[in-house]
mmCIF file of N, CA and C in Angstrom:
data_model
loop_
_atom_site.group_PDB
_atom_site.id
_atom_site.type_symbol
_atom_site.label_atom_id
_atom_site.label_comp_id
_atom_site.label_asym_id
_atom_site.label_seq_id
_atom_site.Cartn_x
_atom_site.Cartn_y
_atom_site.Cartn_z
ATOM 1 N N MET A 1 55.424 146.757 79.314
ATOM 2 C CA MET A 1 55.606 147.545 79.591
ATOM 3 C C MET A 1 56.525 148.124 78.623
ATOM 4 N N ARG A 2 56.977 149.611 78.745
ATOM 5 C CA ARG A 2 57.750 150.070 77.645
ATOM 6 C C ARG A 2 58.977 150.190 78.299
ATOM 7 N N LYS A 3 59.926 150.557 77.218
ATOM 8 C CA LYS A 3 61.103 151.408 77.518
ATOM 9 C C LYS A 3 61.808 152.892 78.386
ATOM 10 N N ALA A 4 60.461 153.413 78.127
ATOM 11 C CA ALA A 4 60.299 154.557 78.958
ATOM 12 C C ALA A 4 59.911 154.699 80.080
ATOM 13 N N ASN A 5 59.072 153.292 80.643
ATOM 14 C CA ASN A 5 58.722 153.286 81.900
ATOM 15 C C ASN A 5 60.376 152.933 82.230
ATOM 16 N N LEU A 6 60.742 151.430 81.990
ATOM 17 C CA LEU A 6 62.035 151.054 82.967
ATOM 18 C C LEU A 6 62.970 152.066 82.823
ATOM 19 N N ASP A 7 63.215 153.128 82.050
ATOM 20 C CA ASP A 7 64.313 153.916 82.101
ATOM 21 C C ASP A 7 63.914 155.038 83.471
ATOM 22 N N ASP A 8 62.649 154.827 83.904
ATOM 23 C CA ASP A 8 62.447 155.922 84.729
ATOM 24 C C ASP A 8 62.795 155.538 86.432
ATOM 25 N N PHE A 9 62.299 153.655 86.374
ATOM 26 C CA PHE A 9 62.790 152.956 87.283
ATOM 27 C C PHE A 9 64.198 152.898 87.248
ATOM 28 N N PHE A 10 65.036 153.109 86.314
ATOM 29 C CA PHE A 10 66.247 153.117 86.239
ATOM 30 C C PHE A 10 66.565 154.476 87.568
ATOM 31 N N ALA A 11 66.144 155.275 86.820
ATOM 32 C CA ALA A 11 66.849 156.549 87.340
ATOM 33 C C ALA A 11 66.084 156.814 88.514
ATOM 34 N N GLN A 12 65.458 156.121 88.950
ATOM 35 C CA GLN A 12 64.987 156.600 90.252
ATOM 36 C C GLN A 12 65.744 155.551 91.180
ATOM 37 N N ALA A 13 66.478 154.512 90.641
ATOM 38 C CA ALA A 13 67.071 153.593 91.062
ATOM 39 C C ALA A 13 68.504 153.977 91.432
ATOM 40 N N ARG A 14 68.823 154.918 90.624
ATOM 41 C CA ARG A 14 70.206 155.647 90.518
ATOM 42 C C ARG A 14 70.422 156.908 91.815
ATOM 43 N N SER A 15 69.196 157.293 92.082
ATOM 44 C CA SER A 15 69.114 158.319 92.389
ATOM 45 C C SER A 15 68.841 158.064 94.108
ATOM 46 N N GLN A 16 68.564 157.118 94.501
ATOM 47 C CA GLN A 16 67.761 156.100 96.092
ATOM 48 C C GLN A 16 69.663 155.061 95.991
ATOM 49 N N PRO A 17 70.571 155.121 96.336
ATOM 50 C CA PRO A 17 71.472 153.931 96.143
ATOM 51 C C PRO A 17 71.001 153.324 97.432
ATOM 52 N N PRO A 18 71.102 152.149 97.558
ATOM 53 C CA PRO A 18 71.079 151.158 99.103
ATOM 54 C C PRO A 18 72.151 151.110 99.538
ATOM 55 N N GLU A 19 71.967 151.345 101.191
ATOM 56 C CA GLU A 19 72.881 151.206 102.338
ATOM 57 C C GLU A 19 72.723 150.803 102.832
ATOM 58 N N VAL A 20 74.159 150.148 103.043
ATOM 59 C CA VAL A 20 74.566 148.998 103.891
ATOM 60 C C VAL A 20 74.809 149.651 105.720
ATOM 61 N N SER A 21 73.844 148.766 106.490
ATOM 62 C CA SER A 21 73.994 149.422 107.639
ATOM 63 C C SER A 21 75.062 149.322 108.260
ATOM 64 N N PHE A 22 76.067 149.601 109.570
ATOM 65 C CA PHE A 22 77.062 149.732 109.993
ATOM 66 C C PHE A 22 77.194 148.638 110.717
ATOM 67 N N ASP A 23 76.028 147.588 111.143
ATOM 68 C CA ASP A 23 76.076 147.117 111.923
ATOM 69 C C ASP A 23 76.652 145.595 110.948
ATOM 70 N N LEU A 24 76.181 145.710 110.079
ATOM 71 C CA LEU A 24 75.341 144.318 109.125
ATOM 72 C C LEU A 24 76.989 144.621 108.046
ATOM 73 N N GLN A 25 77.494 145.772 108.176
ATOM 74 C CA GLN A 25 79.228 145.376 107.378
ATOM 75 C C GLN A 25 80.150 145.098 108.067
ATOM 76 N N SER A 26 79.981 145.488 109.656
ATOM 77 C CA SER A 26 80.664 144.854 110.923
ATOM 78 C C SER A 26 80.959 143.442 111.371
ATOM 79 N N ARG A 27 79.380 142.835 110.862
ATOM 80 C CA ARG A 27 79.624 141.382 111.202
ATOM 81 C C ARG A 27 79.929 140.697 109.733
ATOM 82 N N ILE A 28 79.746 140.749 108.647
ATOM 83 C CA ILE A 28 80.209 140.299 107.612
ATOM 84 C C ILE A 28 81.609 140.809 107.017
ATOM 85 N N LEU A 29 82.658 141.485 108.037
ATOM 86 C CA LEU A 29 84.317 141.477 107.796
ATOM 87 C C LEU A 29 84.565 140.546 109.122
ATOM 88 N N SER A 30 83.997 140.688 110.659
ATOM 89 C CA SER A 30 83.990 140.029 111.439
ATOM 90 C C SER A 30 84.423 138.087 111.119
ATOM 91 N N ASP A 31 83.133 138.199 110.205
ATOM 92 C CA ASP A 31 83.091 136.209 109.494
ATOM 93 C C ASP A 31 84.368 136.134 108.187
ATOM 94 N N ALA A 32 84.643 136.686 107.725
ATOM 95 C CA ALA A 32 85.407 136.823 106.583
ATOM 96 C C ALA A 32 86.472 137.032 107.199
ATOM 97 N N PHE A 33 86.776 137.998 108.358
ATOM 98 C CA PHE A 33 88.742 137.725 109.243
ATOM 99 C C PHE A 33 88.497 136.361 109.828
ATOM 100 N N LEU A 34 87.209 135.728 110.698
ATOM 101 C CA LEU A 34 87.280 134.691 110.825
ATOM 102 C C LEU A 34 87.999 133.474 110.230
ATOM 103 N N MET A 35 87.604 133.472 108.867
ATOM 104 C CA MET A 35 87.555 132.441 107.882
ATOM 105 C C MET A 35 88.759 132.646 107.311
ATOM 106 N N GLN A 36 89.340 133.685 107.175
ATOM 107 C CA GLN A 36 91.212 133.863 107.020
ATOM 108 C C GLN A 36 91.875 133.178 107.667
ATOM 109 N N ASP A 37 91.338 133.594 109.158
ATOM 110 C CA ASP A 37 92.284 132.874 110.008
ATOM 111 C C ASP A 37 92.124 131.379 110.452
ATOM 112 N N GLN A 38 90.608 130.454 109.890
ATOM 113 C CA GLN A 38 90.711 129.197 109.858
ATOM 114 C C GLN A 38 91.633 128.354 108.273
ATOM 115 N N TRP A 39 92.075 129.647 107.281
ATOM 116 C CA TRP A 39 92.539 129.506 106.264
ATOM 117 C C TRP A 39 93.684 129.056 106.392
ATOM 118 N N ALA A 40 94.022 129.995 106.942
ATOM 119 C CA ALA A 40 95.817 130.602 107.495
ATOM 120 C C ALA A 40 96.502 129.156 108.135
ATOM 121 N N ARG A 41 95.456 128.868 109.016
ATOM 122 C CA ARG A 41 95.700 127.679 109.950
ATOM 123 C C ARG A 41 95.722 126.546 109.364
ATOM 124 N N ARG A 42 95.369 126.688 108.415
ATOM 125 C CA ARG A 42 94.801 124.894 107.729
ATOM 126 C C ARG A 42 96.098 124.946 106.720
ATOM 127 N N ALA A 43 96.607 126.140 106.350
ATOM 128 C CA ALA A 43 97.974 126.215 105.476
ATOM 129 C C ALA A 43 98.580 126.258 105.655
ATOM 130 N N ALA A 44 99.391 125.561 106.687
ATOM 131 C CA ALA A 44 100.618 126.043 107.433
ATOM 132 C C ALA A 44 101.799 125.732 106.445
ATOM 133 N N PRO A 45 102.630 126.083 106.448
ATOM 134 C CA PRO A 45 103.676 125.650 105.754
ATOM 135 C C PRO A 45 104.383 123.984 106.015
ATOM 136 N N ILE A 46 104.867 123.474 105.146
ATOM 137 C CA ILE A 46 104.985 122.000 105.024
ATOM 138 C C ILE A 46 106.679 121.779 105.489
ATOM 139 N N ASN A 47 106.590 121.121 106.747
ATOM 140 C CA ASN A 47 107.993 120.151 107.023
ATOM 141 C C ASN A 47 108.855 119.445 105.786
ATOM 142 N N SER A 48 109.890 120.356 105.417
ATOM 143 C CA SER A 48 110.499 119.365 104.437
ATOM 144 C C SER A 48 110.874 118.061 105.100
ATOM 145 N N SER A 49 111.389 117.692 106.383
ATOM 146 C CA SER A 49 111.674 116.740 106.251
ATOM 147 C C SER A 49 110.472 115.257 106.610
ATOM 148 N N ASN A 50 109.140 116.012 106.971
ATOM 149 C CA ASN A 50 108.092 114.681 106.024
ATOM 150 C C ASN A 50 107.765 114.822 105.201
ATOM 151 N N LEU A 51 108.184 115.508 104.352
ATOM 152 C CA LEU A 51 107.465 116.169 103.118
ATOM 153 C C LEU A 51 106.714 114.469 102.471
ATOM 154 N N TRP A 52 108.152 113.854 102.642
ATOM 155 C CA TRP A 52 107.463 112.567 101.789
ATOM 156 C C TRP A 52 106.562 111.178 102.287
ATOM 157 N N PHE A 53 107.170 111.495 103.303
ATOM 158 C CA PHE A 53 105.578 110.967 103.971
ATOM 159 C C PHE A 53 104.874 110.799 104.578
ATOM 160 N N ASP A 54 104.359 112.793 104.102
ATOM 161 C CA ASP A 54 102.884 113.345 104.302
ATOM 162 C C ASP A 54 102.252 112.750 102.587
ATOM 163 N N VAL A 55 103.470 112.900 101.472
ATOM 164 C CA VAL A 55 103.017 112.223 100.102
ATOM 165 C C VAL A 55 102.280 111.074 100.171
ATOM 166 N N ALA A 56 103.409 110.290 100.883
ATOM 167 C CA ALA A 56 102.947 108.733 101.265
ATOM 168 C C ALA A 56 101.589 108.779 101.531
ATOM 169 N N LYS A 57 101.198 109.443 102.779
ATOM 170 C CA LYS A 57 100.402 108.865 104.057
ATOM 171 C C LYS A 57 99.246 109.163 102.612
ATOM 172 N N HIS A 58 98.645 110.268 102.327
ATOM 173 C CA HIS A 58 98.008 110.996 101.406
ATOM 174 C C HIS A 58 97.670 110.027 100.213
ATOM 175 N N PHE A 59 98.290 109.413 99.823
ATOM 176 C CA PHE A 59 97.836 108.851 98.476
ATOM 177 C C PHE A 59 97.265 107.640 98.630
ATOM 178 N N PHE A 60 98.204 106.880 100.007
ATOM 179 C CA PHE A 60 97.381 105.445 100.265
ATOM 180 C C PHE A 60 96.318 106.423 100.776
ATOM 181 N N ALA A 61 95.806 106.564 101.622
ATOM 182 C CA ALA A 61 94.393 107.756 101.894
ATOM 183 C C ALA A 61 93.531 107.317 100.966
ATOM 184 N N GLU A 62 94.016 108.296 99.499
ATOM 185 C CA GLU A 62 93.189 107.747 98.570
ATOM 186 C C GLU A 62 92.789 106.874 98.165
ATOM 187 N N LEU A 63 93.977 105.778 97.543
ATOM 188 C CA LEU A 63 93.826 104.693 97.584
ATOM 189 C C LEU A 63 92.403 103.250 98.896
ATOM 190 N N GLY A 64 92.091 104.060 99.924
ATOM 191 C CA GLY A 64 91.947 103.058 100.150
ATOM 192 C C GLY A 64 92.028 102.765 102.162
ATOM 193 N N GLY A 65 93.441 103.373 101.888
ATOM 194 C CA GLY A 65 93.617 102.812 103.669
ATOM 195 C C GLY A 65 94.562 101.537 103.489
ATOM 196 N N ALA A 66 94.649 101.296 104.764
ATOM 197 C CA ALA A 66 95.477 100.340 105.297
ATOM 198 C C ALA A 66 95.086 98.586 104.523
ATOM 199 N N MET A 67 93.602 98.338 105.106
ATOM 200 C CA MET A 67 92.885 97.573 103.980
ATOM 201 C C MET A 67 93.449 97.112 102.989
ATOM 202 N N SER A 68 93.144 97.989 101.960
ATOM 203 C CA SER A 68 92.791 98.057 100.359
ATOM 204 C C SER A 68 94.121 98.021 99.557
ATOM 205 N N ILE A 69 95.769 98.345 100.204
ATOM 206 C CA ILE A 69 96.519 98.156 100.388
ATOM 207 C C ILE A 69 96.947 96.870 100.559
ATOM 208 N N SER A 70 97.390 96.754 101.626
ATOM 209 C CA SER A 70 97.120 95.249 102.118
ATOM 210 C C SER A 70 96.827 93.673 101.670
ATOM 211 N N SER A 71 95.869 94.365 101.011
ATOM 212 C CA SER A 71 95.102 92.729 99.423
ATOM 213 C C SER A 71 95.311 93.016 98.567
ATOM 214 N N VAL A 72 95.775 94.460 97.601
ATOM 215 C CA VAL A 72 96.060 94.355 96.742
ATOM 216 C C VAL A 72 97.832 93.899 96.610
ATOM 217 N N LEU A 73 98.884 94.388 97.667
ATOM 218 C CA LEU A 73 99.877 93.498 98.080
ATOM 219 C C LEU A 73 99.551 92.279 98.356
ATOM 220 N N ALA A 74 98.939 91.256 99.142
ATOM 221 C CA ALA A 74 99.152 90.014 99.187
ATOM 222 C C ALA A 74 98.765 89.109 97.927
ATOM 223 N N ALA A 75 97.779 89.894 96.925
ATOM 224 C CA ALA A 75 96.934 89.922 96.083
ATOM 225 C C ALA A 75 98.112 89.623 94.547
ATOM 226 N N GLY A 76 99.191 90.741 94.445
ATOM 227 C CA GLY A 76 100.156 90.571 93.951
ATOM 228 C C GLY A 76 101.416 89.829 94.277
ATOM 229 N N LEU A 77 101.572 89.678 95.768
ATOM 230 C CA LEU A 77 102.652 88.743 95.982
ATOM 231 C C LEU A 77 102.129 87.037 95.666
ATOM 232 N N SER A 78 101.426 86.775 95.704
ATOM 233 C CA SER A 78 100.708 85.343 95.449
ATOM 234 C C SER A 78 100.817 85.596 93.994
ATOM 235 N N GLY A 79 100.693 86.541 93.219
ATOM 236 C CA GLY A 79 100.946 86.294 91.815
ATOM 237 C C GLY A 79 102.368 85.660 91.721
ATOM 238 N N MET A 80 103.148 86.923 91.765
ATOM 239 C CA MET A 80 104.505 86.980 91.804
ATOM 240 C C MET A 80 104.166 84.955 92.402
ATOM 241 N N TRP A 81 104.434 84.816 93.331
ATOM 242 C CA TRP A 81 104.821 83.339 93.580
ATOM 243 C C TRP A 81 104.267 82.440 92.476
ATOM 244 N N ILE A 82 102.731 82.152 92.415
ATOM 245 C CA ILE A 82 102.391 81.514 90.962
ATOM 246 C C ILE A 82 103.350 81.459 90.147
ATOM 247 N N GLY A 83 103.717 82.952 89.615
ATOM 248 C CA GLY A 83 103.695 82.884 88.814
ATOM 249 C C GLY A 83 105.833 82.061 88.395
ATOM 250 N N PHE A 84 106.857 81.834 89.310
ATOM 251 C CA PHE A 84 107.469 81.264 89.386
ATOM 252 C C PHE A 84 108.209 80.489 90.470
ATOM 253 N N ALA A 85 107.000 80.175 90.767
ATOM 254 C CA ALA A 85 106.969 78.698 91.296
ATOM 255 C C ALA A 85 105.642 77.917 91.548
ATOM 256 N N PRO A 86 105.417 77.589 90.138
ATOM 257 C CA PRO A 86 103.518 77.379 90.298
ATOM 258 C C PRO A 86 103.617 76.289 90.841
ATOM 259 N N PRO A 87 102.404 75.557 91.160
ATOM 260 C CA PRO A 87 102.083 74.302 92.086
ATOM 261 C C PRO A 87 102.634 72.940 91.084
ATOM 262 N N ALA A 88 102.871 71.846 91.644
ATOM 263 C CA ALA A 88 102.820 71.035 90.560
ATOM 264 C C ALA A 88 101.137 70.591 90.051
ATOM 265 N N ALA A 89 100.278 70.472 90.413
ATOM 266 C CA ALA A 89 99.151 70.714 89.559
ATOM 267 C C ALA A 89 98.951 71.860 88.642
ATOM 268 N N LEU A 90 99.313 72.636 88.885
ATOM 269 C CA LEU A 90 99.044 73.844 87.600
ATOM 270 C C LEU A 90 100.104 73.567 86.327
ATOM 271 N N ALA A 91 101.139 72.571 86.898
ATOM 272 C CA ALA A 91 101.918 72.120 85.270
ATOM 273 C C ALA A 91 101.403 71.440 84.475
ATOM 274 N N ASN A 92 100.530 71.358 84.817
ATOM 275 C CA ASN A 92 99.613 69.790 83.337
ATOM 276 C C ASN A 92 98.502 71.262 82.312
ATOM 277 N N VAL A 93 98.123 72.900 83.789
ATOM 278 C CA VAL A 93 97.682 72.926 82.810
ATOM 279 C C VAL A 93 97.792 73.782 81.848
ATOM 280 N N PHE A 94 99.106 74.562 82.258
ATOM 281 C CA PHE A 94 99.058 75.453 81.769
ATOM 282 C C PHE A 94 99.425 75.434 80.085
ATOM 283 N N PRO A 95 100.518 74.556 79.739
ATOM 284 C CA PRO A 95 100.326 73.843 78.230
ATOM 285 C C PRO A 95 99.415 73.607 77.105
ATOM 286 N N ALA A 96 98.161 73.675 78.007
ATOM 287 C CA ALA A 96 96.969 73.419 77.270
ATOM 288 C C ALA A 96 96.586 74.981 76.629
ATOM 289 N N PHE A 97 96.729 76.007 77.367
ATOM 290 C CA PHE A 97 96.657 77.146 77.193
ATOM 291 C C PHE A 97 97.880 77.592 76.411
ATOM 292 N N LEU A 98 98.660 77.460 76.381
ATOM 293 C CA LEU A 98 99.463 77.557 75.906
ATOM 294 C C LEU A 98 100.286 77.084 74.783
ATOM 295 N N THR A 99 99.505 76.970 73.337
ATOM 296 C CA THR A 99 99.873 75.819 72.073
ATOM 297 C C THR A 99 100.363 76.163 71.468
ATOM 298 N N THR A 100 101.262 75.666 70.665
ATOM 299 C CA THR A 100 102.068 76.271 69.451
ATOM 300 C C THR A 100 101.658 76.024 68.406
ATOM 301 N N GLN A 101 100.620 74.941 68.630
ATOM 302 C CA GLN A 101 99.591 75.245 67.075
ATOM 303 C C GLN A 101 99.599 76.258 66.058
ATOM 304 N N GLN A 102 99.263 76.296 65.014
ATOM 305 C CA GLN A 102 98.917 77.636 64.415
ATOM 306 C C GLN A 102 97.257 77.560 63.788
ATOM 307 N N SER A 103 96.786 77.672 64.193
ATOM 308 C CA SER A 103 94.766 77.436 63.733
ATOM 309 C C SER A 103 94.786 78.197 62.173
ATOM 310 N N ASP A 104 93.351 77.683 62.257
ATOM 311 C CA ASP A 104 92.917 78.140 60.710
ATOM 312 C C ASP A 104 92.942 79.988 60.390
ATOM 313 N N ILE A 105 93.053 80.223 59.797
ATOM 314 C CA ILE A 105 93.519 82.087 59.240
ATOM 315 C C ILE A 105 92.327 82.039 58.233
ATOM 316 N N PHE A 106 91.476 82.695 58.462
ATOM 317 C CA PHE A 106 89.968 83.128 57.993
ATOM 318 C C PHE A 106 90.154 84.653 57.393
ATOM 319 N N ASP A 107 90.335 84.933 56.415
ATOM 320 C CA ASP A 107 89.726 86.113 56.053
ATOM 321 C C ASP A 107 88.527 87.177 55.595
ATOM 322 N N LEU A 108 87.931 87.737 56.494
ATOM 323 C CA LEU A 108 86.673 87.673 56.624
ATOM 324 C C LEU A 108 86.636 89.244 55.928
ATOM 325 N N LEU A 109 87.545 90.163 55.006
ATOM 326 C CA LEU A 109 86.878 90.751 54.428
ATOM 327 C C LEU A 109 87.401 90.474 52.800
ATOM 328 N N PRO A 110 86.440 90.560 51.562
ATOM 329 C CA PRO A 110 87.609 89.513 50.161
ATOM 330 C C PRO A 110 88.053 90.765 49.889
ATOM 331 N N SER A 111 89.428 90.080 49.589
ATOM 332 C CA SER A 111 90.167 90.725 48.453
ATOM 333 C C SER A 111 89.241 90.997 46.879
ATOM 334 N N ASP A 112 89.765 92.864 46.824
ATOM 335 C CA ASP A 112 89.335 92.703 45.207
ATOM 336 C C ASP A 112 89.301 92.409 44.163
ATOM 337 N N ASN A 113 90.656 91.035 44.115
ATOM 338 C CA ASN A 113 90.914 90.121 43.281
ATOM 339 C C ASN A 113 89.565 89.707 42.333
ATOM 340 N N GLU A 114 88.787 89.127 43.200
ATOM 341 C CA GLU A 114 87.503 88.672 43.107
ATOM 342 C C GLU A 114 87.206 89.053 41.809
ATOM 343 N N PHE A 115 86.447 90.074 42.166
ATOM 344 C CA PHE A 115 85.878 91.113 41.390
ATOM 345 C C PHE A 115 86.636 91.454 39.763
ATOM 346 N N GLN A 116 87.967 90.888 39.907
ATOM 347 C CA GLN A 116 88.410 91.637 38.547
ATOM 348 C C GLN A 116 88.062 90.403 37.431
#
């Protein structure tokens, strides 16, 4: 296909613009107005007295709801309890992990002094 043939097709398309029927236009506009009304109802103004409650409610819902929040809260409280008042059985275990002895220091990268 040559450029001249394409120009003929474009000229013919410009001479006969497509026309949309009145029924199609009315259906499209009625659907658009219906959607605008639905969006307007969803975007109702926020009551400022319940703003913090709504923010907290949506935040906790995004985290997974009451079950996940209660699980995280229980784990945090038990961790604080064990940290502040450890059971007697753990009193002998912790010093093994908290040693104050200095371990050997290894030089993994040789220094430049060895090559001089």
